[in-house]
XYZ file of N, CA, C and O in Angstrom:
484
model
N -28.602 -127.449 26.174
C -28.238 -128.498 24.856
C -28.282 -129.788 24.523
O -27.846 -130.514 25.474
N -28.970 -130.557 23.855
C -28.514 -132.142 23.971
C -27.367 -132.804 22.928
O -27.171 -131.965 22.123
N -26.357 -133.445 23.188
C -25.575 -134.278 22.708
C -25.951 -135.789 22.441
O -26.731 -136.524 23.347
N -25.683 -135.901 21.169
C -25.943 -137.504 20.512
C -24.138 -138.180 20.621
O -23.830 -137.684 19.838
N -24.340 -139.020 20.954
C -22.906 -140.326 20.877
C -23.512 -141.393 20.292
O -23.916 -141.920 20.874
N -22.691 -141.296 19.160
C -23.402 -142.921 18.594
C -21.695 -143.874 18.877
O -20.585 -143.269 18.882
N -22.106 -144.891 18.652
C -21.036 -146.266 18.743
C -21.421 -147.455 17.709
O -22.688 -147.278 17.638
N -20.273 -148.181 17.944
C -20.914 -149.418 17.377
C -20.832 -149.991 15.945
O -20.604 -150.830 15.166
N -19.875 -148.684 15.006
C -19.454 -148.629 13.960
C -18.039 -149.664 13.780
O -17.672 -150.031 14.980
N -17.896 -150.099 12.819
C -16.675 -151.018 12.192
C -16.794 -151.450 10.924
O -17.543 -151.145 9.914
N -15.608 -152.197 10.976
C -15.441 -153.103 9.750
C -16.019 -154.452 9.736
O -15.852 -155.415 10.943
N -16.843 -155.321 8.727
C -17.449 -155.728 8.975
C -17.442 -156.876 7.468
O -17.501 -156.095 6.489
N -17.439 -158.184 7.486
C -17.827 -158.992 6.508
C -19.197 -159.210 5.437
O -20.212 -158.884 6.434
N -19.246 -159.146 4.620
C -20.695 -159.257 4.104
C -21.304 -160.454 4.666
O -20.518 -161.417 4.743
N -22.507 -160.354 4.951
C -23.570 -161.364 5.688
C -23.327 -160.859 7.160
O -23.839 -161.932 7.784
N -22.722 -160.299 7.832
C -22.188 -159.942 9.102
C -23.133 -159.170 9.894
O -24.080 -158.417 9.012
N -23.263 -158.330 11.062
C -24.258 -158.037 11.831
C -23.291 -156.786 12.543
O -22.544 -156.945 12.814
N -23.613 -155.714 12.902
C -23.479 -154.808 13.743
C -24.528 -154.244 14.491
O -25.777 -154.216 14.062
N -24.130 -153.530 15.487
C -25.402 -152.895 16.116
C -25.082 -151.584 16.764
O -23.718 -151.137 16.977
N -25.546 -150.645 16.293
C -25.169 -149.360 16.457
C -25.643 -148.634 17.927
O -26.794 -149.077 17.830
N -25.568 -147.462 18.419
C -26.074 -147.149 19.709
C -25.811 -145.665 19.561
O -24.918 -145.109 19.089
N -26.682 -145.140 20.084
C -26.748 -143.652 20.245
C -27.674 -143.283 21.269
O -28.941 -143.136 21.843
N -26.531 -142.464 22.406
C -27.236 -141.885 23.758
C -27.185 -140.652 23.371
O -26.578 -139.793 23.076
N -28.600 -139.967 24.084
C -28.417 -138.479 24.065
C -28.185 -138.221 25.603
O -28.663 -138.707 26.422
N -27.717 -136.953 25.796
C -27.411 -136.136 27.066
C -27.885 -134.781 27.068
O -27.569 -134.415 26.228
N -27.941 -134.123 27.879
C -27.970 -133.659 28.175
C -29.204 -132.408 29.020
O -29.748 -133.369 29.560
N -29.255 -131.488 28.378
C -30.518 -130.689 29.489
C -31.600 -130.662 28.146
O -31.756 -129.998 27.007
N -33.294 -131.302 28.201
C -34.042 -130.944 27.515
C -35.602 -131.670 28.312
O -35.255 -132.060 28.894
N -36.537 -131.201 27.691
C -37.950 -131.689 28.293
C -38.250 -132.705 27.732
O -38.423 -133.355 28.254
N -37.856 -132.811 26.422
C -38.751 -134.433 25.935
C -37.748 -134.617 24.527
O -36.888 -134.044 23.993
N -37.542 -136.081 23.972
C -37.190 -136.709 23.198
C -38.370 -137.103 22.172
O -39.015 -137.785 22.510
N -38.493 -136.653 20.877
C -39.845 -137.160 20.057
C -38.888 -138.243 19.218
O -38.516 -139.250 19.375
N -39.180 -137.854 17.737
C -38.795 -139.350 16.931
C -37.026 -139.276 16.821
O -36.745 -137.998 17.484
N -36.698 -140.236 16.789
C -35.156 -140.564 16.748
C -34.730 -141.695 15.476
O -35.609 -142.215 15.162
N -34.129 -141.040 14.690
C -33.936 -141.626 13.401
C -31.982 -141.876 13.520
O -31.403 -141.583 14.056
N -31.858 -142.857 12.358
C -30.646 -143.482 11.479
C -30.822 -142.897 10.464
O -31.744 -143.217 9.171
N -29.518 -142.053 9.904
C -29.132 -142.096 8.325
C -27.662 -142.200 7.972
O -26.991 -142.492 8.684
N -27.880 -142.530 7.075
C -26.590 -142.714 6.770
C -26.129 -141.957 5.069
O -26.766 -141.445 4.529
N -24.733 -141.782 5.318
C -24.142 -141.095 4.049
C -22.861 -141.507 3.577
O -22.001 -141.831 4.201
N -22.519 -141.332 2.478
C -21.258 -141.526 1.563
C -20.477 -140.498 0.957
O -21.533 -139.317 0.864
N -19.279 -140.429 0.625
C -18.765 -138.913 0.285
C -19.255 -138.434 -1.085
O -19.374 -139.462 -1.760
N -19.601 -137.253 -1.084
C -20.467 -136.664 -2.010
C -21.575 -136.793 -2.343
O -22.189 -136.717 -3.365
N -22.508 -138.180 -1.522
C -23.845 -137.867 -1.921
C -24.461 -137.424 -0.503
O -24.050 -136.935 0.244
N -25.984 -137.499 -0.813
C -26.694 -136.608 0.526
C -26.974 -137.642 1.601
O -26.790 -138.823 0.918
N -27.232 -137.032 2.508
C -27.758 -137.951 3.683
C -28.837 -138.908 3.557
O -30.117 -137.761 3.671
N -29.099 -139.865 3.863
C -30.472 -140.452 3.737
C -31.054 -141.085 4.728
O -30.475 -141.766 5.454
N -32.368 -141.338 4.839
C -32.550 -142.022 5.817
C -33.125 -143.390 6.083
O -33.150 -144.061 4.749
N -32.486 -144.007 7.035
C -32.204 -145.543 6.786
C -33.528 -146.061 7.492
O -34.507 -147.070 7.705
N -33.909 -145.514 9.197
C -34.858 -145.744 9.631
C -35.106 -144.955 11.089
O -34.245 -144.090 11.236
N -36.660 -145.024 11.169
C -36.799 -144.011 12.047
C -38.156 -144.262 13.140
O -38.691 -145.204 12.657
N -37.756 -144.165 14.454
C -38.741 -144.516 15.324
C -39.465 -143.534 16.407
O -38.842 -142.927 16.586
N -40.345 -143.169 16.729
C -40.999 -142.355 17.423
C -41.330 -142.495 18.858
O -40.448 -143.614 19.164
N -41.591 -141.532 19.575
C -41.424 -142.196 20.999
C -42.298 -143.196 21.331
O -42.261 -143.381 22.836
N -43.145 -143.562 20.761
C -44.357 -144.712 20.991
C -44.095 -145.550 20.233
O -44.627 -146.685 20.840
N -42.979 -146.042 19.939
C -42.131 -146.851 18.975
C -42.451 -147.381 18.032
O -42.322 -148.841 17.454
N -43.445 -146.528 17.015
C -43.768 -147.186 15.866
C -42.334 -146.711 14.829
O -41.816 -145.526 15.175
N -42.140 -147.585 13.939
C -40.871 -147.368 12.785
C -41.126 -147.212 11.349
O -42.578 -147.589 11.274
N -40.257 -147.010 10.817
C -40.655 -146.723 9.316
C -39.002 -147.250 9.055
O -37.893 -146.480 9.674
N -39.084 -147.509 7.679
C -37.759 -148.355 7.301
C -37.392 -147.748 5.860
O -38.431 -148.002 4.812
N -36.310 -147.502 5.063
C -36.112 -147.427 3.680
C -36.269 -148.567 3.116
O -36.157 -149.261 3.715
N -36.912 -148.679 2.029
C -37.218 -150.058 1.590
C -35.934 -151.382 1.213
O -35.834 -152.401 1.643
N -34.774 -150.457 1.170
C -33.610 -151.455 0.778
C -33.185 -152.298 2.108
O -32.482 -152.680 1.917
N -33.512 -151.334 3.156
C -33.423 -152.094 4.297
C -34.186 -153.069 5.022
O -34.046 -153.839 6.117
N -35.408 -152.897 4.955
C -36.493 -153.929 5.546
C -36.002 -155.068 5.788
O -35.820 -155.907 4.652
N -36.300 -155.594 6.782
C -36.134 -157.138 7.179
C -34.677 -157.350 7.091
O -34.645 -158.583 7.973
N -34.038 -156.427 7.292
C -31.961 -156.589 7.814
C -31.883 -155.860 8.737
O -31.271 -156.162 9.188
N -32.718 -154.899 8.862
C -32.162 -154.275 10.020
C -33.453 -153.716 11.079
O -34.682 -153.976 10.632
N -32.986 -153.599 12.052
C -34.443 -153.447 13.324
C -34.020 -152.310 13.923
O -32.924 -151.941 14.621
N -34.508 -151.185 13.861
C -34.659 -149.691 14.863
C -35.605 -149.939 16.251
O -36.604 -150.440 16.266
N -35.095 -149.814 17.448
C -35.381 -149.605 18.608
C -34.944 -148.872 19.320
O -34.100 -147.953 19.522
N -35.652 -148.022 20.520
C -35.159 -147.469 21.289
C -35.578 -147.920 22.890
O -36.383 -148.348 23.647
N -34.838 -147.048 23.788
C -34.622 -147.552 25.496
C -35.274 -145.928 25.415
O -33.888 -145.434 26.144
N -36.325 -145.664 26.133
C -37.050 -144.018 26.529
C -36.062 -144.185 27.956
O -35.914 -142.454 28.225
N -36.075 -144.692 28.804
C -35.664 -144.409 30.131
C -33.933 -144.090 29.800
O -33.490 -143.320 31.031
N -33.280 -144.474 28.708
C -32.130 -144.180 28.884
C -31.903 -143.379 27.798
O -30.734 -143.359 27.255
N -32.655 -142.949 27.048
C -32.734 -141.920 26.386
C -31.622 -142.234 24.837
O -30.948 -141.398 24.344
N -32.145 -143.487 24.346
C -30.708 -144.404 23.667
C -31.900 -144.926 22.516
O -32.375 -145.106 22.702
N -30.936 -144.691 21.074
C -31.583 -145.611 20.073
C -30.631 -146.640 19.703
O -29.461 -145.636 19.578
N -31.450 -147.426 19.630
C -30.504 -148.762 18.360
C -30.544 -148.942 17.208
O -31.550 -148.549 16.595
N -29.721 -149.656 16.285
C -29.846 -149.893 15.038
C -29.038 -151.207 15.232
O -28.305 -151.147 14.542
N -29.872 -152.281 14.747
C -29.599 -153.747 14.630
C -29.489 -153.902 13.372
O -30.343 -153.800 12.521
N -28.199 -154.096 12.571
C -27.896 -154.643 11.227
C -27.277 -156.115 11.147
O -26.217 -156.218 11.174
N -28.102 -156.471 10.177
C -28.096 -157.753 9.612
C -27.840 -158.193 8.504
O -28.396 -157.468 7.699
N -27.424 -159.261 7.918
C -26.915 -159.551 6.539
C -26.542 -158.127 5.847
O -27.205 -158.046 4.721
N -25.804 -157.646 6.357
C -24.914 -156.340 5.992
C -24.201 -156.799 4.519
O -23.983 -157.612 4.095
N -24.675 -155.783 3.707
C -23.880 -155.886 2.150
C -23.183 -154.678 2.366
O -22.855 -153.891 3.047
N -22.306 -155.020 0.852
C -21.613 -153.650 0.755
C -21.690 -152.037 0.361
O -21.094 -151.448 0.791
N -23.347 -152.339 0.003
C -23.924 -150.958 -0.445
C -24.389 -150.241 1.077
O -24.898 -149.173 0.732
N -24.251 -151.334 2.256
C -24.856 -150.861 3.394
C -23.445 -149.887 4.076
O -23.920 -149.166 4.596
N -22.049 -149.831 3.486
C -21.184 -148.945 3.727
C -21.435 -147.688 3.747
O -21.727 -147.154 2.973
N -20.856 -147.117 4.787
C -21.262 -145.079 4.544
C -20.802 -145.085 5.877
O -20.590 -145.983 7.059
N -21.443 -143.745 6.508
C -20.874 -143.099 7.711
C -22.543 -142.643 8.306
O -23.414 -142.276 7.591
N -22.780 -143.408 9.234
C -23.867 -143.694 9.992
C -24.412 -142.317 11.035
O -23.748 -142.356 12.102
N -25.580 -141.816 11.067
C -25.517 -140.548 11.621
C -27.021 -140.630 12.413
O -28.108 -141.345 12.304
N -27.449 -140.599 13.935
C -28.458 -140.597 14.481
C -28.713 -139.253 14.596
O -28.053 -138.089 14.532
N -30.082 -139.084 14.621
C -30.380 -137.619 14.724
C -31.973 -138.220 15.962
O -32.751 -139.148 15.892
N -32.429 -136.756 16.605
C -33.424 -136.475 17.599
C -34.061 -135.442 17.244
O -33.489 -134.671 17.075
N -35.502 -135.614 17.356
C -36.208 -134.476 17.484
C -36.280 -134.119 19.154
O -37.066 -134.725 20.018
N -35.789 -132.868 19.601
C -35.730 -132.399 20.836
C -36.600 -130.984 21.662
O -37.109 -130.080 20.570
N -37.523 -131.330 22.561
C -38.003 -130.008 23.072
C -37.280 -129.472 24.104
O -36.999 -130.620 24.954
N -37.336 -128.553 24.516
C -36.726 -127.648 25.795
C -37.521 -127.281 26.453
O -37.100 -126.934 27.961
N -39.012 -127.136 26.265
C -40.273 -126.971 27.314
C -41.622 -127.389 27.154
O -41.361 -127.967 25.791
N -42.330 -127.189 27.645
C -43.247 -127.955 27.224
C -44.086 -127.881 26.156
O -44.949 -128.566 25.197
N -44.455 -126.393 25.286
C -45.096 -126.176 24.494
C -44.263 -125.455 23.632
O -44.109 -124.788 22.321
N -42.618 -125.683 23.674
C -41.793 -125.359 22.474
C -41.478 -125.802 21.311
O -42.326 -127.028 21.433
N -40.812 -125.495 20.778
C -40.545 -126.258 18.956
C -39.702 -127.378 19.538
O -38.964 -127.392 20.507
N -39.907 -128.226 18.170
C -38.865 -129.247 18.165
C -37.948 -128.761 17.559
O -37.724 -127.923 16.412
N -36.265 -129.512 17.977
C -35.093 -128.916 17.275
C -34.440 -130.246 16.947
O -34.434 -131.229 17.499
N -33.785 -130.415 15.839
C -33.046 -132.180 15.443
C -31.536 -131.768 15.555
O -31.166 -130.483 14.997
N -31.258 -132.793 16.141
C -30.017 -132.353 16.758
C -29.259 -133.815 16.462
O -30.191 -135.321 16.197
N -28.322 -133.514 15.690
C -27.582 -134.767 15.124
C -26.102 -135.535 15.782
O -25.097 -134.611 16.656
N -25.985 -136.524 15.895
C -24.607 -137.455 16.102
C -23.479 -137.023 15.492
O -23.567 -136.447 14.204
N -22.505 -137.150 15.969
C -21.089 -137.153 15.350
C -21.042 -138.135 13.441
O -19.985 -137.943 12.809
N -21.762 -139.297 13.902
C -21.163 -139.992 13.099
C -20.576 -141.318 13.280
O -19.402 -141.103 13.823
N -21.041 -142.621 12.631
C -19.906 -143.909 12.616
C -19.617 -144.499 11.919
O -21.066 -144.609 10.913
N -18.695 -145.108 11.074
C -18.361 -145.113 10.015
C -18.678 -146.583 10.117
O -18.281 -147.402 10.963
N -19.376 -147.108 9.201
C -19.655 -148.681 8.860
C -19.024 -149.147 7.328
O -19.505 -148.622 6.484
N -18.158 -150.016 7.601
C -17.794 -150.753 6.173
C -18.018 -152.040 6.365
O -17.846 -152.908 7.231
N -18.618 -152.393 4.998
C -18.683 -153.783 4.450
C -18.205 -154.195 3.782
O -18.343 -153.893 2.548
N -16.974 -155.061 4.251
C -16.247 -155.515 2.701
C -15.449 -156.661 3.362
O -15.100 -157.517 4.810
N -15.268 -157.763 2.401
C -14.808 -158.868 2.647
C -12.851 -158.817 2.578
O -12.180 -160.053 2.854
């Protein structure tokens, strides 16, 4: 099984920056796409950004130009650099990863436990 552990959340003022990290550990064959999602109480969990194992990225329109997703495949870690944060970015941020356990095996999506990001003055 794979475990995803997020870190880096916290309280920041509007216009500030935070960097989230998510490290995968455990036994697996490969990690494919990795992504960041966010969720507020009573709302659905929404995609923020996603990155393939080759480095291709996609972002939700509201964070383009402010957030940057990256990954270190050697460390099985994905990052989310968040700049120019706005109160609307306040949410619990979750990372996920599409994991395979064998060469031709199916992909399984695994989630981290979430980290709170609060943007407030």
